[in-house]
Amino acid sequence: MSLIKHYKNTDSQWGWMTIVIHWLLVLPIVGLFALGLYMMDLGYYDSFYTLAPQIHEAIGLIVLALMVFRVIWRLTNKTPKPPKTNSSLINTVSHIAHKSLYSLLFIILFSGLLISYAGGQGINIFDWFVLPGPQEFFENQATYAGEVHYYSAFALIGLVVLHSAAALKHHFIDKDSTLTKLLGIKEKQ
């Protein structure tokens, strides 16, 4: 077993850049979901009431920047071929699942921006500066965007659980290289 040395994707292996971006997004996405749930129960007089949204928004902006980079990187790189043992149905479902992950993430990120910019306010980054935004686009923007944000976040986490289960199935049941490719381990020749 050896580690890959290339940063770009090849026909048979993800490159380091894709691997790093993938794993770099896992913790903040799961963390944002947990923090979002926690924030829903905060009361006005809770000491974390104003800081939690600032953390949530700042990390959300970092995730947005990483996702934009990830999409550009993916569009300009090869995608490794799926294992030969995959059926065409598995490949189609995998393709749809990945597109759904990306779509849900962007829906969550943009609905979060709509919530933050509701009422014409900006995004306060830890009291260092305020990222100004546009005025409201529609009436009750925070309410409607909040609903989309909430349900999309649950859908995303559900899909992440399925995605993780599929990766483990590939590794332990199918015994193919799907998971090891995303761990940076070279496929056995």
Coordinates of C-alpha atoms in Angstrom, one line a residue:
M1 CA 0.0 0.0 0.0
S2 CA 1.4 3.4 -1.0
L3 CA 0.1 6.9 -1.1
I4 CA -0.6 8.8 -4.3
K5 CA 1.8 11.6 -5.2
H6 CA -0.2 13.6 -7.8
Y7 CA -2.3 16.6 -7.1
K8 CA -4.6 16.3 -10.1
N9 CA -7.1 13.5 -10.8
T10 CA -6.3 10.7 -13.2
D11 CA -8.5 8.1 -14.9
S12 CA -7.9 5.8 -12.0
Q13 CA -7.3 7.9 -8.9
W14 CA -8.4 11.1 -7.2
G15 CA -5.6 13.7 -6.8
W16 CA -4.6 15.2 -3.6
M17 CA -6.4 18.5 -4.2
T18 CA -9.8 16.7 -4.6
I19 CA -9.1 14.5 -1.6
V20 CA -8.1 17.4 0.6
I21 CA -11.1 19.5 -0.4
H22 CA -13.5 16.5 0.1
W23 CA -12.3 15.9 3.7
L24 CA -11.9 19.6 4.5
L25 CA -15.6 20.0 3.9
V26 CA -16.8 17.1 6.0
L27 CA -16.1 18.5 9.4
P28 CA -17.6 22.0 8.8
I29 CA -20.7 20.7 7.1
V30 CA -21.5 18.3 9.9
G31 CA -20.5 21.0 12.5
L32 CA -22.7 23.6 10.8
F33 CA -25.6 21.2 11.0
A34 CA -25.0 20.5 14.7
L35 CA -24.5 24.2 15.5
G36 CA -27.7 25.1 13.5
L37 CA -29.7 22.6 15.6
Y38 CA -28.2 24.0 18.8
M39 CA -28.9 27.6 17.8
M40 CA -32.6 26.8 17.4
D41 CA -32.9 26.2 21.2
L42 CA -31.0 29.3 22.3
G43 CA -32.9 31.9 24.2
Y44 CA -32.4 35.6 23.8
Y45 CA -30.5 35.9 27.1
D46 CA -28.3 32.9 26.4
S47 CA -24.6 34.0 26.3
F48 CA -24.1 32.2 23.0
Y49 CA -27.2 33.9 21.4
T50 CA -25.2 36.4 19.3
L51 CA -21.9 34.5 18.9
A52 CA -23.4 31.2 17.5
P53 CA -24.9 32.8 14.4
Q54 CA -21.7 34.7 13.7
I55 CA -19.8 31.4 13.9
H56 CA -22.4 29.7 11.8
E57 CA -22.3 32.4 9.1
A58 CA -18.5 32.8 9.0
I59 CA -18.0 29.0 8.6
G60 CA -20.8 28.9 6.1
L61 CA -19.0 31.5 4.0
I62 CA -15.8 29.4 4.1
V63 CA -17.8 26.4 3.0
L64 CA -19.3 28.4 0.1
A65 CA -15.8 29.5 -1.0
L66 CA -14.5 25.9 -0.8
M67 CA -17.6 24.7 -2.7
V68 CA -17.1 27.2 -5.5
F69 CA -13.4 26.1 -5.8
R70 CA -14.5 22.5 -5.6
V71 CA -16.9 22.9 -8.5
I72 CA -14.3 24.7 -10.6
W73 CA -11.7 22.1 -9.8
R74 CA -14.1 19.3 -10.7
L75 CA -15.0 20.9 -14.0
T76 CA -11.4 21.3 -15.0
N77 CA -10.2 17.8 -13.9
K78 CA -10.8 14.2 -14.9
T79 CA -13.1 12.0 -12.9
P80 CA -11.7 8.6 -12.1
K81 CA -13.6 5.8 -13.7
P82 CA -15.9 3.8 -11.4
P83 CA -14.9 0.3 -10.4
K84 CA -15.5 -2.2 -13.2
T85 CA -17.6 -4.3 -10.8
N86 CA -20.2 -1.5 -10.6
S87 CA -23.4 -2.0 -12.5
S88 CA -24.7 0.8 -14.7
L89 CA -27.5 1.3 -12.2
I90 CA -25.0 1.8 -9.3
N91 CA -23.1 4.3 -11.5
T92 CA -26.2 6.2 -12.3
V93 CA -27.4 6.3 -8.7
S94 CA -23.9 7.4 -7.6
H95 CA -23.9 10.2 -10.2
I96 CA -27.4 11.4 -9.1
A97 CA -26.3 11.3 -5.4
H98 CA -23.2 13.3 -6.0
K99 CA -25.1 16.0 -8.0
S100 CA -27.7 16.0 -5.2
L101 CA -25.0 16.6 -2.6
Y102 CA -23.6 19.5 -4.5
S103 CA -27.1 20.9 -5.2
L104 CA -28.3 20.6 -1.6
L105 CA -25.1 22.3 -0.4
F106 CA -25.6 25.3 -2.6
I107 CA -29.3 25.5 -1.8
I108 CA -28.4 25.5 1.9
L109 CA -25.6 28.1 1.5
F110 CA -27.6 30.5 -0.6
S111 CA -30.7 30.2 1.6
G112 CA -28.4 30.9 4.5
L113 CA -27.3 34.1 2.8
L114 CA -30.9 35.1 2.2
I115 CA -31.6 34.6 5.9
S116 CA -28.5 36.6 6.9
Y117 CA -29.3 39.4 4.5
A118 CA -33.0 39.7 5.4
G119 CA -33.9 43.1 6.5
G120 CA -31.0 44.6 4.7
Q121 CA -28.5 43.6 7.3
G122 CA -25.0 42.3 6.6
I123 CA -23.1 39.3 7.9
N124 CA -21.2 40.2 11.0
I125 CA -17.9 38.3 11.0
F126 CA -17.0 38.1 14.7
D127 CA -17.4 41.9 15.2
W128 CA -14.3 42.3 12.9
F129 CA -16.2 43.6 10.0
V130 CA -19.7 43.3 8.3
L131 CA -20.0 41.8 4.9
P132 CA -22.7 44.0 3.4
G133 CA -25.4 42.4 1.3
P134 CA -28.4 43.4 -0.9
Q135 CA -31.7 44.5 0.4
E136 CA -34.4 41.9 0.7
F137 CA -35.5 40.3 -2.5
F138 CA -39.0 39.4 -1.4
E139 CA -41.3 39.8 1.6
N140 CA -40.8 37.4 4.5
Q141 CA -37.4 36.5 3.0
A142 CA -35.9 35.2 6.3
T143 CA -39.0 33.0 7.0
Y144 CA -39.1 31.3 3.6
A145 CA -35.3 31.0 3.2
G146 CA -35.2 29.6 6.8
E147 CA -37.7 26.9 5.8
V148 CA -35.6 25.9 2.8
H149 CA -32.4 26.1 4.8
Y150 CA -33.8 23.9 7.5
Y151 CA -35.3 21.1 5.4
S152 CA -32.4 21.1 2.9
A153 CA -30.0 20.7 5.8
F154 CA -31.8 17.6 7.0
A155 CA -32.0 16.2 3.4
L156 CA -28.2 16.8 3.0
I157 CA -27.3 15.1 6.3
G158 CA -29.6 12.1 5.3
L159 CA -27.8 11.9 1.9
V160 CA -24.4 12.2 3.6
V161 CA -25.3 9.2 5.8
L162 CA -26.3 7.2 2.7
H163 CA -23.1 8.4 0.9
S164 CA -21.0 7.2 3.9
A165 CA -22.8 3.9 4.0
A166 CA -22.3 3.4 0.3
A167 CA -18.5 4.1 0.7
L168 CA -18.3 1.5 3.5
K169 CA -20.3 -1.0 1.5
H170 CA -17.9 -0.6 -1.4
H171 CA -14.9 -1.1 0.9
F172 CA -16.1 -4.0 3.1
I173 CA -18.6 -5.8 1.0
D174 CA -17.6 -5.1 -2.6
K175 CA -13.9 -4.9 -1.6
D176 CA -13.3 -2.3 -4.4
S177 CA -11.1 0.8 -4.4
T178 CA -13.9 3.4 -4.1
L179 CA -13.0 4.4 -0.5
T180 CA -9.3 4.0 -0.7
K181 CA -9.2 6.4 -3.7
L182 CA -10.6 9.1 -1.4
L183 CA -8.1 8.3 1.3
G184 CA -5.2 8.8 -1.1
I185 CA -4.2 5.2 -1.3
K186 CA -3.0 3.9 -4.6
E187 CA -5.0 1.2 -6.3
K188 CA -3.3 -2.1 -6.4
Q189 CA -2.2 -2.9 -10.0

